């Protein structure tokens, strides 16, 4: 959690503050939380750091917490599992793709503590980008609200090509991952990074990997790390 949201949560208890606490998307995770964690670790250790990332109003769900194991998600999964050709005896595979290389003990232990809840706004933001096919800031669904936040009636696009060309990057993605990037998404991202320094960009594609193989597979260290 970022510094700003921790302060709100600790000092205010009213309804407005609860909503403010969950008023964020993955953009704030990158702009607020990540620098705060980086600064704290660097100040404590003084060491060079590497960042490894996996995955990230209204509506009926409201502008607050989205609980992965909550009743709304349970109803959604029940509807999906009622469809033909959907085998829900392995629910994680249905959601994230058929993993290839994870021991059952690793899977059971990990999901005793995950997935954690997120904000409803974050879920909506992700859905907006999926529907439009663009990587853009959160769309408030109203021109006046967008103008208030961005100075224009539409939500601005992120310019991925502005990433400094000499920053070392490694992208890993799997052919069986049904939760986040698919192969075409990654190709689109890499096309936007075509001017990046070639010796600073490494791409690792694993055809048999699903979403959770990257962090739980027994062979992930040898297959992904360089």
PDB file of C-alpha atoms in Angstrom:
ATOM      1  CA  UNK A   1       0.000   0.000   0.000  1.00  0.00           C
ATOM      2  CA  UNK A   2       1.217   3.487  -0.779  1.00  0.00           C
ATOM      3  CA  UNK A   3       1.981   6.121   1.831  1.00  0.00           C
ATOM      4  CA  UNK A   4      -1.034   8.237   0.940  1.00  0.00           C
ATOM      5  CA  UNK A   5      -3.564   5.442   1.367  1.00  0.00           C
ATOM      6  CA  UNK A   6      -2.019   4.163   4.596  1.00  0.00           C
ATOM      7  CA  UNK A   7      -2.389   7.638   6.108  1.00  0.00           C
ATOM      8  CA  UNK A   8      -6.041   7.841   5.116  1.00  0.00           C
ATOM      9  CA  UNK A   9      -6.782   4.405   6.503  1.00  0.00           C
ATOM     10  CA  UNK A  10      -5.105   5.046   9.852  1.00  0.00           C
ATOM     11  CA  UNK A  11      -6.474   8.514  10.587  1.00  0.00           C
ATOM     12  CA  UNK A  12     -10.029   8.455   9.235  1.00  0.00           C
ATOM     13  CA  UNK A  13     -12.859   6.021   9.905  1.00  0.00           C
ATOM     14  CA  UNK A  14     -15.826   7.569   8.132  1.00  0.00           C
ATOM     15  CA  UNK A  15     -17.507   6.224   5.003  1.00  0.00           C
ATOM     16  CA  UNK A  16     -15.870   8.769   2.728  1.00  0.00           C
ATOM     17  CA  UNK A  17     -12.417   7.721   3.849  1.00  0.00           C
ATOM     18  CA  UNK A  18     -13.180   4.043   3.276  1.00  0.00           C
ATOM     19  CA  UNK A  19     -14.112   4.888  -0.306  1.00  0.00           C
ATOM     20  CA  UNK A  20     -11.017   7.073  -0.660  1.00  0.00           C
ATOM     21  CA  UNK A  21      -8.868   4.193   0.569  1.00  0.00           C
ATOM     22  CA  UNK A  22     -10.019   2.024  -2.334  1.00  0.00           C
ATOM     23  CA  UNK A  23      -9.992   4.847  -4.914  1.00  0.00           C
ATOM     24  CA  UNK A  24      -7.032   3.579  -6.926  1.00  0.00           C
ATOM     25  CA  UNK A  25      -6.046   1.412  -9.876  1.00  0.00           C
ATOM     26  CA  UNK A  26      -2.810  -0.228 -10.963  1.00  0.00           C
ATOM     27  CA  UNK A  27      -1.544   3.208 -12.039  1.00  0.00           C
ATOM     28  CA  UNK A  28      -1.289   4.286  -8.387  1.00  0.00           C
ATOM     29  CA  UNK A  29       0.385   0.993  -7.532  1.00  0.00           C
ATOM     30  CA  UNK A  30       3.122   2.003  -9.989  1.00  0.00           C
ATOM     31  CA  UNK A  31       3.260   5.735  -9.232  1.00  0.00           C
ATOM     32  CA  UNK A  32       2.836   5.622  -5.416  1.00  0.00           C
ATOM     33  CA  UNK A  33       3.354   2.164  -3.928  1.00  0.00           C
ATOM     34  CA  UNK A  34       6.308   0.955  -5.978  1.00  0.00           C
ATOM     35  CA  UNK A  35       8.506   4.059  -5.393  1.00  0.00           C
ATOM     36  CA  UNK A  36       7.615   3.965  -1.666  1.00  0.00           C
ATOM     37  CA  UNK A  37       8.653   0.308  -1.393  1.00  0.00           C
ATOM     38  CA  UNK A  38      11.792   0.918  -3.459  1.00  0.00           C
ATOM     39  CA  UNK A  39      12.849   3.908  -1.339  1.00  0.00           C
ATOM     40  CA  UNK A  40      12.238   2.046   1.909  1.00  0.00           C
ATOM     41  CA  UNK A  41      14.227  -1.032   0.865  1.00  0.00           C
ATOM     42  CA  UNK A  42      17.050   1.023  -0.634  1.00  0.00           C
ATOM     43  CA  UNK A  43      17.292   3.244   2.453  1.00  0.00           C
ATOM     44  CA  UNK A  44      17.440   0.185   4.693  1.00  0.00           C
ATOM     45  CA  UNK A  45      19.942  -1.825   2.649  1.00  0.00           C
ATOM     46  CA  UNK A  46      21.792   0.627   0.416  1.00  0.00           C
ATOM     47  CA  UNK A  47      21.874  -2.089  -2.225  1.00  0.00           C
ATOM     48  CA  UNK A  48      21.127  -2.037  -5.935  1.00  0.00           C
ATOM     49  CA  UNK A  49      17.597  -3.284  -6.548  1.00  0.00           C
ATOM     50  CA  UNK A  50      15.884  -5.253  -9.292  1.00  0.00           C
ATOM     51  CA  UNK A  51      12.129  -5.168  -9.784  1.00  0.00           C
ATOM     52  CA  UNK A  52      10.237  -8.341 -10.690  1.00  0.00           C
ATOM     53  CA  UNK A  53       6.522  -7.939 -11.404  1.00  0.00           C
ATOM     54  CA  UNK A  54       3.877 -10.610 -11.910  1.00  0.00           C
ATOM     55  CA  UNK A  55       0.378  -9.885 -13.183  1.00  0.00           C
ATOM     56  CA  UNK A  56      -1.497  -6.499 -11.360  1.00  0.00           C
ATOM     57  CA  UNK A  57     -18.072   4.828  -9.222  1.00  0.00           C
ATOM     58  CA  UNK A  58     -20.504   3.062  -9.123  1.00  0.00           C
ATOM     59  CA  UNK A  59     -21.579  -0.122 -10.790  1.00  0.00           C
ATOM     60  CA  UNK A  60     -23.181  -2.715  -8.576  1.00  0.00           C
ATOM     61  CA  UNK A  61     -19.871  -3.587  -6.936  1.00  0.00           C
ATOM     62  CA  UNK A  62     -19.345  -0.025  -5.703  1.00  0.00           C
ATOM     63  CA  UNK A  63     -16.161   2.007  -5.324  1.00  0.00           C
ATOM     64  CA  UNK A  64     -14.437  -0.019  -2.659  1.00  0.00           C
ATOM     65  CA  UNK A  65     -12.872  -3.428  -2.075  1.00  0.00           C
ATOM     66  CA  UNK A  66     -13.112  -6.246  -4.605  1.00  0.00           C
ATOM     67  CA  UNK A  67     -12.708  -9.539  -2.735  1.00  0.00           C
ATOM     68  CA  UNK A  68     -11.473 -12.389  -4.917  1.00  0.00           C
ATOM     69  CA  UNK A  69     -13.256 -14.944  -2.752  1.00  0.00           C
ATOM     70  CA  UNK A  70     -16.394 -12.878  -2.272  1.00  0.00           C
ATOM     71  CA  UNK A  71     -19.969 -13.664  -3.198  1.00  0.00           C
ATOM     72  CA  UNK A  72     -19.944 -11.714  -6.479  1.00  0.00           C
ATOM     73  CA  UNK A  73     -16.923 -13.623  -7.758  1.00  0.00           C
ATOM     74  CA  UNK A  74     -18.450 -16.902  -6.582  1.00  0.00           C
ATOM     75  CA  UNK A  75     -21.605 -16.175  -8.568  1.00  0.00           C
ATOM     76  CA  UNK A  76     -19.519 -15.326 -11.625  1.00  0.00           C
ATOM     77  CA  UNK A  77     -17.577 -18.582 -11.392  1.00  0.00           C
ATOM     78  CA  UNK A  78     -20.782 -20.538 -10.880  1.00  0.00           C
ATOM     79  CA  UNK A  79     -22.130 -19.078 -14.119  1.00  0.00           C
ATOM     80  CA  UNK A  80     -18.930 -19.890 -15.996  1.00  0.00           C
ATOM     81  CA  UNK A  81     -18.857 -23.446 -14.646  1.00  0.00           C
ATOM     82  CA  UNK A  82     -22.396 -24.039 -15.876  1.00  0.00           C
ATOM     83  CA  UNK A  83     -21.243 -23.620 -19.471  1.00  0.00           C
ATOM     84  CA  UNK A  84     -20.513 -26.619 -21.620  1.00  0.00           C
ATOM     85  CA  UNK A  85     -16.842 -27.468 -22.293  1.00  0.00           C
ATOM     86  CA  UNK A  86     -15.761 -25.697 -19.067  1.00  0.00           C
ATOM     87  CA  UNK A  87     -14.197 -28.120 -16.575  1.00  0.00           C
ATOM     88  CA  UNK A  88     -14.292 -26.523 -13.128  1.00  0.00           C
ATOM     89  CA  UNK A  89     -12.759 -29.439 -11.268  1.00  0.00           C
ATOM     90  CA  UNK A  90      -9.559 -27.370 -11.539  1.00  0.00           C
ATOM     91  CA  UNK A  91     -10.808 -23.788 -10.974  1.00  0.00           C
ATOM     92  CA  UNK A  92      -7.346 -22.213 -11.092  1.00  0.00           C
ATOM     93  CA  UNK A  93      -6.787 -23.657 -14.569  1.00  0.00           C
ATOM     94  CA  UNK A  94     -10.134 -22.241 -15.707  1.00  0.00           C
ATOM     95  CA  UNK A  95      -9.145 -18.760 -14.542  1.00  0.00           C
ATOM     96  CA  UNK A  96      -5.441 -18.620 -15.345  1.00  0.00           C
ATOM     97  CA  UNK A  97      -4.837 -21.362 -17.893  1.00  0.00           C
ATOM     98  CA  UNK A  98      -3.656 -24.996 -17.518  1.00  0.00           C
ATOM     99  CA  UNK A  99      -0.389 -24.864 -15.593  1.00  0.00           C
ATOM    100  CA  UNK A 100       2.267 -27.366 -16.545  1.00  0.00           C
ATOM    101  CA  UNK A 101       4.928 -27.506 -13.890  1.00  0.00           C
ATOM    102  CA  UNK A 102       3.545 -26.715 -10.421  1.00  0.00           C
ATOM    103  CA  UNK A 103       3.611 -29.251  -7.612  1.00  0.00           C
ATOM    104  CA  UNK A 104       0.259 -29.718  -5.824  1.00  0.00           C
ATOM    105  CA  UNK A 105       1.879 -28.865  -2.485  1.00  0.00           C
ATOM    106  CA  UNK A 106       3.125 -25.555  -3.883  1.00  0.00           C
ATOM    107  CA  UNK A 107      -0.312 -24.733  -5.271  1.00  0.00           C
ATOM    108  CA  UNK A 108      -2.110 -25.575  -2.029  1.00  0.00           C
ATOM    109  CA  UNK A 109       0.302 -23.587   0.124  1.00  0.00           C
ATOM    110  CA  UNK A 110       0.236 -20.519  -2.102  1.00  0.00           C
ATOM    111  CA  UNK A 111      -3.531 -20.295  -2.288  1.00  0.00           C
ATOM    112  CA  UNK A 112      -3.872 -20.468   1.468  1.00  0.00           C
ATOM    113  CA  UNK A 113      -2.780 -16.804   1.312  1.00  0.00           C
ATOM    114  CA  UNK A 114      -3.920 -15.678  -2.129  1.00  0.00           C
ATOM    115  CA  UNK A 115      -5.411 -14.115  -4.066  1.00  0.00           C
ATOM    116  CA  UNK A 116      -5.604 -10.889  -2.077  1.00  0.00           C
ATOM    117  CA  UNK A 117      -8.389  -8.368  -2.575  1.00  0.00           C
ATOM    118  CA  UNK A 118      -8.018  -5.343  -4.836  1.00  0.00           C
ATOM    119  CA  UNK A 119     -10.065  -2.243  -5.565  1.00  0.00           C
ATOM    120  CA  UNK A 120     -13.180  -2.421  -7.682  1.00  0.00           C
ATOM    121  CA  UNK A 121     -11.850   0.577  -9.604  1.00  0.00           C
ATOM    122  CA  UNK A 122      -8.782  -1.458 -10.525  1.00  0.00           C
ATOM    123  CA  UNK A 123     -10.965  -4.239 -11.938  1.00  0.00           C
ATOM    124  CA  UNK A 124     -12.986  -1.722 -13.952  1.00  0.00           C
ATOM    125  CA  UNK A 125      -9.823  -0.047 -15.267  1.00  0.00           C
ATOM    126  CA  UNK A 126      -8.492  -3.389 -16.486  1.00  0.00           C
ATOM    127  CA  UNK A 127     -11.821  -4.203 -18.138  1.00  0.00           C
ATOM    128  CA  UNK A 128     -11.817  -0.840 -19.930  1.00  0.00           C
ATOM    129  CA  UNK A 129      -8.457  -1.563 -21.530  1.00  0.00           C
ATOM    130  CA  UNK A 130      -9.525  -5.041 -22.569  1.00  0.00           C
ATOM    131  CA  UNK A 131     -12.658  -3.676 -24.257  1.00  0.00           C
ATOM    132  CA  UNK A 132     -10.933  -0.782 -26.038  1.00  0.00           C
ATOM    133  CA  UNK A 133      -7.687  -2.554 -26.852  1.00  0.00           C
ATOM    134  CA  UNK A 134      -5.765   0.499 -25.602  1.00  0.00           C
ATOM    135  CA  UNK A 135      -3.492   1.080 -22.621  1.00  0.00           C
ATOM    136  CA  UNK A 136      -5.039   4.223 -21.185  1.00  0.00           C
ATOM    137  CA  UNK A 137      -5.708   5.953 -17.892  1.00  0.00           C
ATOM    138  CA  UNK A 138      -8.927   5.219 -16.025  1.00  0.00           C
ATOM    139  CA  UNK A 139     -12.023   6.426 -17.902  1.00  0.00           C
ATOM    140  CA  UNK A 140     -14.524   8.052 -15.542  1.00  0.00           C
ATOM    141  CA  UNK A 141     -17.311   7.538 -18.083  1.00  0.00           C
ATOM    142  CA  UNK A 142     -18.187  11.232 -18.131  1.00  0.00           C
ATOM    143  CA  UNK A 143     -16.515  13.973 -20.172  1.00  0.00           C
ATOM    144  CA  UNK A 144     -16.651  16.521 -17.365  1.00  0.00           C
ATOM    145  CA  UNK A 145     -15.064  14.088 -14.892  1.00  0.00           C
ATOM    146  CA  UNK A 146     -12.334  13.204 -17.370  1.00  0.00           C
ATOM    147  CA  UNK A 147     -11.685  16.914 -17.951  1.00  0.00           C
ATOM    148  CA  UNK A 148     -11.437  17.456 -14.204  1.00  0.00           C
ATOM    149  CA  UNK A 149      -8.753  14.789 -13.882  1.00  0.00           C
ATOM    150  CA  UNK A 150      -6.969  14.966 -17.239  1.00  0.00           C
ATOM    151  CA  UNK A 151      -7.860  18.298 -18.832  1.00  0.00           C
ATOM    152  CA  UNK A 152      -9.513  16.525 -21.773  1.00  0.00           C
ATOM    153  CA  UNK A 153     -12.821  14.705 -22.366  1.00  0.00           C
ATOM    154  CA  UNK A 154     -11.219  11.288 -22.891  1.00  0.00           C
ATOM    155  CA  UNK A 155      -8.746   9.308 -20.821  1.00  0.00           C
ATOM    156  CA  UNK A 156      -5.170   9.763 -22.143  1.00  0.00           C
ATOM    157  CA  UNK A 157      -3.217   6.868 -23.618  1.00  0.00           C
ATOM    158  CA  UNK A 158       0.025   5.738 -22.013  1.00  0.00           C
ATOM    159  CA  UNK A 159       3.006   6.270 -24.283  1.00  0.00           C
ATOM    160  CA  UNK A 160       5.026   3.100 -23.713  1.00  0.00           C
ATOM    161  CA  UNK A 161       7.693   4.252 -26.160  1.00  0.00           C
ATOM    162  CA  UNK A 162       8.731   6.900 -23.610  1.00  0.00           C
ATOM    163  CA  UNK A 163      10.350   4.218 -21.444  1.00  0.00           C
ATOM    164  CA  UNK A 164      14.091   5.083 -21.464  1.00  0.00           C
ATOM    165  CA  UNK A 165      15.730   3.020 -24.165  1.00  0.00           C
ATOM    166  CA  UNK A 166      18.722   1.990 -22.043  1.00  0.00           C
ATOM    167  CA  UNK A 167      16.769   0.444 -19.134  1.00  0.00           C
ATOM    168  CA  UNK A 168      17.286  -3.356 -18.991  1.00  0.00           C
ATOM    169  CA  UNK A 169      13.948  -5.118 -19.496  1.00  0.00           C
ATOM    170  CA  UNK A 170      12.949  -8.773 -19.443  1.00  0.00           C
ATOM    171  CA  UNK A 171       9.507  -9.878 -20.582  1.00  0.00           C
ATOM    172  CA  UNK A 172       8.283 -13.378 -19.871  1.00  0.00           C
ATOM    173  CA  UNK A 173       4.963 -14.687 -21.160  1.00  0.00           C
ATOM    174  CA  UNK A 174       3.299 -18.036 -21.667  1.00  0.00           C
ATOM    175  CA  UNK A 175       1.276 -19.625 -24.422  1.00  0.00           C
ATOM    176  CA  UNK A 176      -1.272 -21.035 -21.950  1.00  0.00           C
ATOM    177  CA  UNK A 177      -1.804 -17.874 -19.872  1.00  0.00           C
ATOM    178  CA  UNK A 178      -5.495 -16.996 -20.078  1.00  0.00           C
ATOM    179  CA  UNK A 179      -5.504 -14.392 -17.293  1.00  0.00           C
ATOM    180  CA  UNK A 180      -3.241 -11.583 -18.455  1.00  0.00           C
ATOM    181  CA  UNK A 181      -1.316 -10.921 -21.656  1.00  0.00           C
ATOM    182  CA  UNK A 182      -1.907 -13.213 -24.562  1.00  0.00           C
ATOM    183  CA  UNK A 183       0.611 -13.641 -27.355  1.00  0.00           C
ATOM    184  CA  UNK A 184      -0.884 -10.868 -29.510  1.00  0.00           C
ATOM    185  CA  UNK A 185      -0.857  -8.416 -26.582  1.00  0.00           C
ATOM    186  CA  UNK A 186       2.841  -9.007 -26.004  1.00  0.00           C
ATOM    187  CA  UNK A 187       3.619  -8.612 -29.699  1.00  0.00           C
ATOM    188  CA  UNK A 188       1.791  -5.277 -29.657  1.00  0.00           C
ATOM    189  CA  UNK A 189       3.793  -4.177 -26.593  1.00  0.00           C
ATOM    190  CA  UNK A 190       7.090  -5.217 -28.156  1.00  0.00           C
ATOM    191  CA  UNK A 191       6.204  -3.342 -31.318  1.00  0.00           C
ATOM    192  CA  UNK A 192       5.891  -0.182 -29.218  1.00  0.00           C
ATOM    193  CA  UNK A 193       9.361  -0.927 -27.843  1.00  0.00           C
ATOM    194  CA  UNK A 194      10.977  -1.561 -31.227  1.00  0.00           C
ATOM    195  CA  UNK A 195      13.430   1.318 -30.700  1.00  0.00           C
ATOM    196  CA  UNK A 196      14.622  -0.006 -27.347  1.00  0.00           C
ATOM    197  CA  UNK A 197      18.313  -0.905 -27.218  1.00  0.00           C
ATOM    198  CA  UNK A 198      18.526  -4.498 -28.430  1.00  0.00           C
ATOM    199  CA  UNK A 199      21.026  -5.578 -25.786  1.00  0.00           C
ATOM    200  CA  UNK A 200      18.757  -4.204 -23.049  1.00  0.00           C
ATOM    201  CA  UNK A 201      15.619  -6.117 -24.023  1.00  0.00           C
ATOM    202  CA  UNK A 202      15.187  -9.845 -23.364  1.00  0.00           C
ATOM    203  CA  UNK A 203      12.018 -11.762 -24.233  1.00  0.00           C
ATOM    204  CA  UNK A 204      11.267 -15.204 -22.797  1.00  0.00           C
ATOM    205  CA  UNK A 205       8.334 -17.121 -24.276  1.00  0.00           C
ATOM    206  CA  UNK A 206       7.246 -20.436 -22.791  1.00  0.00           C
ATOM    207  CA  UNK A 207       4.580 -22.184 -24.843  1.00  0.00           C
ATOM    208  CA  UNK A 208       3.560 -24.544 -22.009  1.00  0.00           C
ATOM    209  CA  UNK A 209       3.446 -21.930 -19.244  1.00  0.00           C
ATOM    210  CA  UNK A 210       0.172 -20.616 -17.835  1.00  0.00           C
ATOM    211  CA  UNK A 211      -0.199 -17.608 -15.556  1.00  0.00           C
ATOM    212  CA  UNK A 212       1.063 -19.068 -12.284  1.00  0.00           C
ATOM    213  CA  UNK A 213       3.875 -21.185 -13.743  1.00  0.00           C
ATOM    214  CA  UNK A 214       6.090 -18.103 -13.822  1.00  0.00           C
ATOM    215  CA  UNK A 215       6.137 -17.823 -10.025  1.00  0.00           C
ATOM    216  CA  UNK A 216       5.367 -21.383  -8.874  1.00  0.00           C
ATOM    217  CA  UNK A 217       6.781 -23.798 -11.444  1.00  0.00           C
ATOM    218  CA  UNK A 218       9.612 -25.985 -10.198  1.00  0.00           C
ATOM    219  CA  UNK A 219      11.685 -25.178 -13.287  1.00  0.00           C
ATOM    220  CA  UNK A 220      10.918 -21.431 -13.457  1.00  0.00           C
ATOM    221  CA  UNK A 221      14.351 -20.450 -12.111  1.00  0.00           C
ATOM    222  CA  UNK A 222      16.187 -22.184 -14.928  1.00  0.00           C
ATOM    223  CA  UNK A 223      13.622 -21.418 -17.625  1.00  0.00           C
ATOM    224  CA  UNK A 224      13.003 -17.702 -16.963  1.00  0.00           C
ATOM    225  CA  UNK A 225      15.924 -16.249 -15.018  1.00  0.00           C
ATOM    226  CA  UNK A 226      19.051 -15.098 -16.840  1.00  0.00           C
TER     227      UNK A 226
END
